[in-house]
CSV table of C-alpha atoms in Angstrom, one decimal:
chain,number,residue,atom,x,y,z
A,1,MET,CA,126.9,41.3,123.7
A,2,SER,CA,131.2,41.7,125.0
A,3,SER,CA,132.5,44.9,125.9
A,4,ILE,CA,134.1,45.0,123.0
A,5,GLU,CA,132.3,47.1,120.3
A,6,THR,CA,132.4,45.1,117.2
A,7,ARG,CA,129.9,46.9,114.9
A,8,SER,CA,130.9,48.9,111.9
A,9,MET,CA,130.2,52.4,110.4
A,10,ALA,CA,130.5,50.4,106.6
A,11,PRO,CA,127.6,50.5,104.5
A,12,TYR,CA,127.8,46.3,104.3
A,13,SER,CA,129.6,43.3,106.8
A,14,VAL,CA,131.4,40.8,105.6
A,15,ILE,CA,131.8,37.0,107.2
A,16,THR,CA,135.4,35.8,105.9
A,17,LYS,CA,135.8,32.5,105.2
A,18,PRO,CA,139.7,31.9,105.3
A,19,VAL,CA,139.8,28.0,104.7
A,20,SER,CA,136.0,28.0,103.2
A,21,ALA,CA,134.5,25.3,104.5
A,22,VAL,CA,137.4,23.2,105.7
A,23,CYS,CA,137.1,22.2,109.7
A,24,ASN,CA,138.6,19.8,112.1
A,25,LEU,CA,135.0,18.1,113.1
A,26,ASP,CA,132.4,16.9,111.2
A,27,CYS,CA,129.4,18.5,113.1
A,28,ASP,CA,125.8,16.6,111.9
A,29,TYR,CA,124.0,19.3,111.8
A,30,CYS,CA,126.8,21.9,109.8
A,31,TYR,CA,125.0,23.8,107.2
A,32,TYR,CA,127.8,24.8,105.5
A,33,SER,CA,130.1,21.7,104.9
A,34,ARG,CA,128.3,21.5,101.3
A,35,VAL,CA,130.4,24.6,100.5
A,36,LEU,CA,133.4,22.5,100.1
A,37,ASP,CA,131.2,20.7,97.2
A,38,MET,CA,131.2,23.8,95.0
A,39,TYR,CA,135.1,24.3,96.0
A,40,PRO,CA,136.8,21.1,95.2
A,41,ASP,CA,140.3,22.6,94.4
A,42,PRO,CA,142.3,22.9,97.6
A,43,ALA,CA,143.9,25.8,96.1
A,44,ASP,CA,140.6,28.0,96.3
A,45,ARG,CA,140.0,26.3,100.2
A,46,LYS,CA,143.2,29.0,101.8
A,47,MET,CA,142.9,32.4,101.2
A,48,SER,CA,145.6,34.1,99.2
A,49,ASP,CA,147.3,37.4,100.0
A,50,GLN,CA,146.2,38.8,96.9
A,51,VAL,CA,142.5,38.1,98.3
A,52,LEU,CA,143.4,39.4,101.7
A,53,GLU,CA,144.7,42.3,100.4
A,54,SER,CA,142.1,43.3,98.3
A,55,PHE,CA,139.6,42.6,101.2
A,56,THR,CA,141.6,44.1,103.8
A,57,GLN,CA,141.8,47.4,101.9
A,58,GLN,CA,137.9,47.4,100.6
A,59,VAL,CA,137.2,47.2,104.0
A,60,ILE,CA,139.0,49.5,105.5
A,61,GLU,CA,137.9,52.0,102.5
A,62,ASP,CA,134.5,52.1,103.1
A,63,SER,CA,134.6,51.8,106.6
A,64,GLY,CA,133.7,55.1,107.9
A,65,GLY,CA,137.0,54.7,110.3
A,66,ARG,CA,135.9,51.9,112.3
A,67,ALA,CA,136.5,48.8,110.5
A,68,VAL,CA,134.9,45.2,111.3
A,69,PHE,CA,136.8,41.7,110.2
A,70,ALA,CA,134.4,38.5,111.3
A,71,TRP,CA,136.3,35.4,110.9
A,72,GLN,CA,134.3,32.4,110.4
A,73,GLY,CA,134.4,28.8,109.1
A,74,GLY,CA,134.6,25.8,108.7
A,75,GLU,CA,137.4,26.6,111.5
A,76,PRO,CA,139.3,29.3,110.6
A,77,LEU,CA,142.4,28.7,113.0
A,78,LEU,CA,143.3,26.2,110.3
A,79,ALA,CA,144.4,29.1,108.6
A,80,GLY,CA,147.2,29.3,111.4
A,81,LEU,CA,148.5,32.0,113.9
A,82,GLU,CA,151.2,33.2,110.6
A,83,PHE,CA,148.0,33.9,108.5
A,84,PHE,CA,146.3,35.9,111.1
A,85,GLU,CA,149.4,37.8,112.4
A,86,LYS,CA,149.5,38.7,109.2
A,87,ALA,CA,146.0,39.8,108.6
A,88,LEU,CA,146.9,42.4,111.6
A,89,ARG,CA,150.2,43.7,110.1
A,90,MET,CA,148.1,44.7,107.1
A,91,GLN,CA,145.3,46.1,108.4
A,92,ARG,CA,147.8,48.5,110.9
A,93,ARG,CA,149.8,49.0,107.6
A,94,LEU,CA,146.3,49.8,105.2
A,95,SER,CA,144.5,51.9,108.1
A,96,PRO,CA,145.0,55.8,108.0
A,97,PRO,CA,145.9,57.4,110.9
A,98,GLY,CA,142.9,57.7,114.0
A,99,TYR,CA,141.2,54.3,111.9
A,100,VAL,CA,140.1,51.1,114.1
A,101,CYS,CA,140.5,47.6,113.1
A,102,MET,CA,138.5,45.4,115.4
A,103,ASN,CA,138.7,41.5,114.7
A,104,THR,CA,135.8,38.8,115.7
A,105,ILE,CA,136.8,34.9,115.6
A,106,GLN,CA,134.3,31.9,115.5
A,107,THR,CA,135.9,28.8,116.7
A,108,ASN,CA,135.0,25.3,117.7
A,109,GLY,CA,138.1,25.8,120.5
A,110,ILE,CA,139.7,22.5,119.1
A,111,LEU,CA,143.2,24.4,118.6
A,112,LEU,CA,143.3,27.4,121.3
A,113,ASP,CA,146.3,26.5,123.2
A,114,ASP,CA,148.3,29.5,125.3
A,115,GLU,CA,149.9,30.9,122.7
A,116,TRP,CA,146.7,31.3,120.6
A,117,CYS,CA,145.0,32.8,123.9
A,118,GLU,CA,148.1,34.9,124.4
A,119,PHE,CA,147.7,36.6,120.9
A,120,LEU,CA,143.8,36.9,121.4
A,121,LYS,CA,144.2,38.7,124.4
A,122,LYS,CA,146.7,40.9,122.7
A,123,ASN,CA,145.0,41.9,120.0
A,124,HIS,CA,141.7,42.4,121.6
A,125,ILE,CA,140.1,39.8,119.5
A,126,LEU,CA,136.4,38.6,120.4
A,127,VAL,CA,135.7,35.1,120.3
A,128,GLY,CA,132.8,33.2,119.7
A,129,LEU,CA,133.0,29.8,121.0
A,130,SER,CA,130.7,27.1,120.0
A,131,VAL,CA,129.6,25.0,122.7
A,132,ASP,CA,126.0,23.4,123.0
A,133,GLY,CA,125.8,23.2,126.6
A,134,PRO,CA,126.9,20.0,128.8
A,135,ALA,CA,128.4,16.9,127.2
A,136,THR,CA,125.3,14.8,127.0
A,137,VAL,CA,123.9,17.5,124.9
A,138,HIS,CA,126.9,18.8,123.1
A,139,ASP,CA,127.9,15.7,122.4
A,140,VAL,CA,125.0,14.6,119.9
A,141,ASN,CA,126.0,16.5,117.4
A,142,ARG,CA,130.1,18.1,117.5
A,143,VAL,CA,131.9,15.3,116.9
A,144,ASP,CA,135.1,14.8,114.8
A,145,HIS,CA,135.5,13.1,111.3
A,146,ALA,CA,136.4,9.9,113.5
A,147,GLY,CA,133.3,10.4,115.4
A,148,LYS,CA,134.9,11.1,118.7
A,149,PRO,CA,133.0,13.7,121.4
A,150,SER,CA,134.3,17.2,121.3
A,151,HIS,CA,133.1,18.4,124.3
A,152,GLU,CA,136.2,17.6,126.8
A,153,ARG,CA,138.3,19.3,124.2
A,154,VAL,CA,136.1,22.6,123.7
A,155,MET,CA,136.4,22.7,127.3
A,156,LYS,CA,139.5,22.6,127.7
A,157,GLY,CA,139.7,25.7,125.7
A,158,PHE,CA,137.0,27.5,127.2
A,159,ARG,CA,139.2,27.6,130.3
A,160,LEU,CA,142.2,28.7,128.4
A,161,LEU,CA,140.3,31.5,127.3
A,162,LYS,CA,139.0,32.6,130.8
A,163,LYS,CA,142.4,32.3,132.3
A,164,HIS,CA,144.3,34.5,129.6
A,165,GLY,CA,141.0,36.7,130.0
A,166,VAL,CA,139.9,36.8,126.7
A,167,ASP,CA,136.6,38.3,125.2
A,168,PHE,CA,134.5,35.4,124.3
A,169,ASN,CA,130.9,34.6,123.7
A,170,ALA,CA,129.4,31.0,124.3
A,171,LEU,CA,127.6,30.2,120.7
A,172,VAL,CA,125.2,27.3,121.4
A,173,VAL,CA,123.3,26.0,118.4
A,174,VAL,CA,119.8,25.2,119.4
A,175,SER,CA,119.2,21.5,118.0
A,176,GLN,CA,116.5,18.9,118.6
A,177,ALA,CA,119.5,17.4,120.8
A,178,ASN,CA,119.3,20.4,123.7
A,179,VAL,CA,116.2,22.3,122.6
A,180,GLY,CA,114.7,20.7,125.6
A,181,HIS,CA,116.7,21.9,128.0
A,182,GLY,CA,117.1,25.7,127.9
A,183,GLY,CA,117.7,25.7,131.6
A,184,LYS,CA,120.1,23.6,132.0
A,185,VAL,CA,122.4,24.4,128.9
A,186,PHE,CA,121.8,28.6,130.1
A,187,ASN,CA,122.8,27.4,134.1
A,188,TYR,CA,125.7,24.8,133.2
A,189,LEU,CA,127.2,27.5,130.4
A,190,VAL,CA,126.9,30.2,133.5
A,191,ASP,CA,128.2,28.0,135.9
A,192,GLN,CA,131.4,27.3,133.6
A,193,GLY,CA,132.2,31.1,133.4
A,194,ALA,CA,130.5,32.0,130.5
A,195,THR,CA,129.2,35.9,130.7
A,196,TRP,CA,127.9,36.2,127.4
A,197,ILE,CA,125.5,33.9,125.5
A,198,GLN,CA,124.2,33.2,121.8
A,199,PHE,CA,122.0,30.7,121.0
A,200,ILE,CA,121.6,30.0,117.4
A,201,PRO,CA,118.1,27.9,116.3
A,202,CYS,CA,119.3,25.2,113.8
A,203,THR,CA,116.4,25.4,111.1
A,204,GLU,CA,118.0,23.6,107.9
A,205,CYS,CA,116.5,22.3,105.0
A,206,ARG,CA,118.2,20.3,102.4
A,207,ASP,CA,118.0,20.7,98.5
A,208,ASP,CA,115.2,18.6,98.0
A,209,GLY,CA,113.3,20.8,100.9
A,210,ARG,CA,112.9,18.5,103.5
A,211,VAL,CA,113.6,19.7,106.7
A,212,THR,CA,116.8,18.1,108.7
A,213,SER,CA,116.2,15.6,111.6
A,214,HIS,CA,118.4,18.4,114.1
A,215,SER,CA,116.2,21.3,113.1
A,216,VAL,CA,114.0,23.1,115.6
A,217,GLY,CA,110.4,24.1,115.1
A,218,GLY,CA,109.0,27.3,116.5
A,219,PRO,CA,106.7,26.1,119.1
A,220,GLU,CA,109.7,24.0,120.9
A,221,TYR,CA,112.0,26.9,120.2
A,222,GLY,CA,110.0,29.5,121.9
A,223,ASP,CA,109.9,27.0,124.6
A,224,PHE,CA,113.5,27.1,125.0
A,225,LEU,CA,114.0,30.5,125.1
A,226,CYS,CA,111.2,30.8,127.8
A,227,SER,CA,112.9,28.5,129.5
A,228,VAL,CA,116.7,30.0,129.3
A,229,PHE,CA,114.6,33.4,130.1
A,230,ASP,CA,113.1,31.9,133.6
A,231,ALA,CA,116.9,31.1,134.3
A,232,TRP,CA,118.0,34.6,134.0
A,233,TYR,CA,115.8,36.5,134.8
A,234,PRO,CA,116.1,38.1,137.5
A,235,LYS,CA,119.0,36.7,139.2
A,236,HIS,CA,121.4,37.1,136.2
A,237,VAL,CA,120.3,40.8,134.6
A,238,GLY,CA,123.4,42.8,134.3
A,239,THR,CA,126.0,40.1,135.0
A,240,VAL,CA,125.1,37.6,132.0
A,241,SER,CA,124.7,39.3,128.7
A,242,VAL,CA,121.8,36.7,126.3
A,243,ARG,CA,122.6,38.2,123.1
A,244,ILE,CA,118.5,37.7,122.1
A,245,PHE,CA,117.3,39.4,124.9
A,246,GLU,CA,119.5,42.6,124.9
A,247,ASN,CA,118.5,42.9,121.1
A,248,ILE,CA,114.7,42.7,122.1
A,249,ALA,CA,115.4,45.5,124.8
A,250,GLN,CA,116.9,47.8,122.1
A,251,ARG,CA,113.9,47.4,120.1
A,252,ALA,CA,111.4,48.3,122.6
A,253,THR,CA,112.9,50.9,123.4
A,254,GLY,CA,113.6,52.4,119.8
A,255,GLY,CA,117.0,51.4,119.7
A,256,PRO,CA,118.3,49.9,116.4
A,257,PRO,CA,118.8,45.9,116.5
A,258,GLU,CA,122.2,44.5,116.7
A,259,LEU,CA,121.0,40.9,115.2
A,260,CYS,CA,120.3,41.0,111.5
A,261,VAL,CA,117.8,38.5,112.4
A,262,PHE,CA,115.4,41.1,114.1
A,263,SER,CA,116.6,44.4,111.4
A,264,PRO,CA,113.6,45.9,109.6
A,265,THR,CA,116.2,45.2,106.3
A,266,CYS,CA,118.3,42.1,105.0
A,267,GLY,CA,121.3,42.0,102.1
A,268,ASN,CA,123.9,44.2,103.4
A,269,ALA,CA,125.8,41.2,105.6
A,270,VAL,CA,127.4,39.4,103.0
A,271,VAL,CA,130.2,36.1,103.2
A,272,LEU,CA,133.8,36.2,101.7
A,273,GLU,CA,134.8,32.8,100.6
A,274,ALA,CA,138.5,32.2,100.4
A,275,ASN,CA,139.3,32.4,97.0
A,276,GLY,CA,137.5,36.0,96.7
A,277,ASP,CA,134.0,35.2,96.1
A,278,LEU,CA,131.5,37.1,97.6
A,279,TYR,CA,128.0,35.6,98.4
A,280,ALA,CA,124.5,37.3,99.7
A,281,CYS,CA,124.6,36.0,103.0
A,282,ASP,CA,126.3,33.0,104.8
A,283,HIS,CA,123.0,30.9,104.8
A,284,PHE,CA,122.8,31.8,100.9
A,285,VAL,CA,126.1,30.3,99.4
A,286,TYR,CA,124.6,29.3,96.0
A,287,ASP,CA,125.3,29.9,93.1
A,288,ASP,CA,122.2,31.8,91.9
A,289,TYR,CA,123.4,33.9,95.1
A,290,ARG,CA,126.7,34.4,94.4
A,291,LEU,CA,127.5,38.5,94.0
A,292,GLY,CA,130.9,38.2,91.6
A,293,SER,CA,135.3,38.4,93.0
A,294,ILE,CA,135.9,40.8,95.0
A,295,LEU,CA,139.0,41.0,93.1
A,296,GLU,CA,137.1,41.8,89.2
A,297,THR,CA,134.7,44.4,91.0
A,298,PRO,CA,134.6,46.5,94.8
A,299,ILE,CA,132.8,45.1,97.8
A,300,ARG,CA,130.4,48.2,97.6
A,301,ASP,CA,129.5,47.7,94.2
A,302,LEU,CA,128.4,43.6,94.6
A,303,VAL,CA,126.3,44.5,97.4
A,304,ARG,CA,123.8,46.6,95.2
A,305,ARG,CA,123.9,43.4,93.0
A,306,GLU,CA,120.4,41.3,92.6
A,307,PRO,CA,120.8,38.7,95.1
A,308,CYS,CA,121.3,41.2,98.2
A,309,GLN,CA,117.9,42.8,96.7
A,310,ASN,CA,116.2,40.1,96.5
A,311,LEU,CA,117.0,38.9,100.4
A,312,ALA,CA,116.0,42.6,101.2
A,313,ARG,CA,113.0,42.8,99.2
A,314,ALA,CA,112.1,39.1,101.3
A,315,LYS,CA,112.8,41.0,104.8
A,316,ILE,CA,110.6,44.1,103.5
A,317,ASN,CA,108.0,41.8,102.6
A,318,PRO,CA,107.2,39.4,105.5
A,319,PRO,CA,104.4,36.9,105.3
A,320,GLU,CA,101.1,38.1,105.2
A,321,LYS,CA,100.3,37.5,109.3
A,322,CYS,CA,103.5,39.4,110.2
A,323,HIS,CA,101.0,42.5,108.9
A,324,THR,CA,98.5,41.9,111.9
A,325,CYS,CA,101.2,41.0,114.8
A,326,PRO,CA,101.0,43.1,117.5
A,327,TYR,CA,105.2,42.2,117.5
A,328,GLN,CA,105.9,42.7,113.7
A,329,GLY,CA,108.5,45.9,114.8
A,330,LEU,CA,110.8,43.4,116.9
A,331,CYS,CA,111.3,40.7,114.6
A,332,TYR,CA,110.3,42.5,111.4
A,333,GLY,CA,109.6,38.6,110.1
A,334,GLY,CA,112.8,36.7,111.4
A,335,CYS,CA,115.3,35.8,109.1
A,336,PRO,CA,114.7,35.2,105.4
A,337,LYS,CA,116.6,31.9,105.5
A,338,GLY,CA,113.8,30.6,107.8
A,339,ARG,CA,111.1,31.2,105.3
A,340,PHE,CA,113.1,29.8,101.7
A,341,ASP,CA,112.3,27.1,99.8
A,342,PRO,CA,115.3,25.5,98.1
A,343,VAL,CA,113.2,24.1,95.4
A,344,THR,CA,111.1,26.6,94.6
A,345,ARG,CA,114.0,29.4,95.3
A,346,THR,CA,110.7,31.9,97.4
A,347,PHE,CA,110.2,32.8,100.5
A,348,GLY,CA,107.3,31.4,102.7
A,349,ASP,CA,106.0,31.6,106.1
A,350,ALA,CA,108.3,32.0,108.9
A,351,VAL,CA,109.3,28.8,110.6
A,352,LEU,CA,110.6,30.0,114.0
A,353,CYS,CA,107.1,32.7,114.2
A,354,GLU,CA,105.4,30.8,117.0
A,355,GLY,CA,108.5,30.6,119.5
A,356,TYR,CA,109.4,34.0,118.8
A,357,MET,CA,105.5,35.0,119.6
A,358,LYS,CA,106.0,32.7,122.9
A,359,LEU,CA,109.0,34.2,123.4
A,360,PHE,CA,107.7,37.7,123.4
A,361,GLU,CA,104.3,37.0,124.9
A,362,HIS,CA,105.9,35.4,127.9
A,363,ALA,CA,109.0,38.0,128.6
A,364,TYR,CA,108.5,40.9,126.5
A,365,GLU,CA,107.1,43.5,129.3
A,366,PRO,CA,110.1,42.3,131.7
A,367,ILE,CA,112.8,42.5,128.7
A,368,GLN,CA,111.5,46.5,128.0
A,369,ALA,CA,111.3,47.2,131.8
A,370,ILE,CA,114.9,46.4,131.7
A,371,GLY,CA,115.6,48.2,128.5
A,372,TRP,CA,114.3,51.8,129.7
A,373,ARG,CA,115.9,51.1,133.1
A,374,ALA,CA,119.4,51.0,131.6
A,375,VAL,CA,118.5,53.7,129.0
A,376,ARG,CA,117.6,55.6,132.8
A,377,GLY,CA,120.6,54.5,134.2
A,378,GLU,CA,118.6,52.9,136.8
A,379,PRO,CA,119.6,49.7,138.1
A,380,LEU,CA,118.2,47.2,136.0
A,381,VAL,CA,116.6,45.0,137.9
A,382,PRO,CA,114.8,46.6,141.0
A,383,GLU,CA,116.0,45.3,144.5
A,384,ALA,CA,112.2,44.0,145.6
A,385,GLU,CA,112.4,41.7,142.4
A,386,MET,CA,116.3,40.4,143.1
A,387,PRO,CA,115.9,36.9,144.6
A,388,LYS,CA,117.1,36.7,148.7
A,389,ALA,CA,120.0,34.6,149.5
A,390,GLN,CA,119.1,31.8,151.2
A,391,PRO,CA,120.1,31.6,154.6
A,392,LYS,CA,122.9,28.6,155.0
A,393,LYS,CA,121.7,25.8,156.8
A,394,SER,CA,123.7,24.8,159.5
A,395,ARG,CA,124.6,21.2,160.1
A,396,PRO,CA,123.6,19.4,163.5
A,397,GLY,CA,126.3,18.6,165.4
A,398,ARG,CA,127.3,15.1,167.2
A,399,LYS,CA,126.3,15.4,170.6
A,400,LYS,CA,129.3,14.2,172.4
A,401,ARG,CA,129.0,11.1,174.6
A,402,ARG,CA,129.2,11.6,178.5
A,403,LYS,CA,132.4,9.5,179.7
A,404,ARG,CA,131.1,7.9,182.2
């Protein structure tokens, strides 16, 4: 995690789409682009002042003093710098004394420039930058609407964030393009200067139930995470944060998970569309998971409706095999999205189960040990386990020829 605390005290969290699914990239594996078909009217794809103010007021009122605003897309920076300046002014105006508002933005980095980075730094906004590794794997899926690769432009944004000292996470979608290169992807990002990294598995189904060609299966995702762990441990423990490992450490020492994927509950992480429509989850923007409009019903009431309850039931009733799994208390069956059949609208087995099992069997003990050392305030890795610095090999000098 970043050094910026981004957990709210509210009974729900909201992912906000200020420009709906509009984006300046056309990533092959994007699961959200289909939402544009649900909102064909351009007026529904740009958040109005009315929606912005209602949303801001409600989140602050329900926050208990710590309000979090998470902006995503599409590409949220397409809303423009003026929109976000207005949003932050509104947060300050509507916040009672002593209340704190925090903002996060997930971006593909294409629009980042010095002006944007100065704004992000000045306002302590945590950025999630989408980058799937080196160009050879990143550009397989992450292209623009002309089919041109985006890696060079993304890394320009990466360097600008570093230049201005903006806190940011590298967000890596694990797809068929990079699933066989876990350690390589991790080492590349670390070499570029990333210190917080999050991996997001691509597990998508089409409306007819067929798994997309970009999606990864459980075993190969497990191999990917094990490869990342081996590259991370012990050399980068304490200097590079890998979100999934941190969450395992928190759960293994009795703490609450920060990732909703590993939470024992579900149904309170909702998504707000630009026109004010609220859905039960970012991965469940379907008509039957629409909760209503925040302009008509308060968010605190919308999250109690049946679509959210349905996700909650899916989480507390995991697949049968979870009941005998020694690691059930770590992942609670994983994300319901990976169990959802879009045809029958029911929940089956967890598609990533074998992958998580591989990771837990490979790395649970050392991660738990790291967690307990953190609790006790001890060095995260014993000195005896740290890799020794290799002595530099001296290059043999050329022998000088004797003058005759």
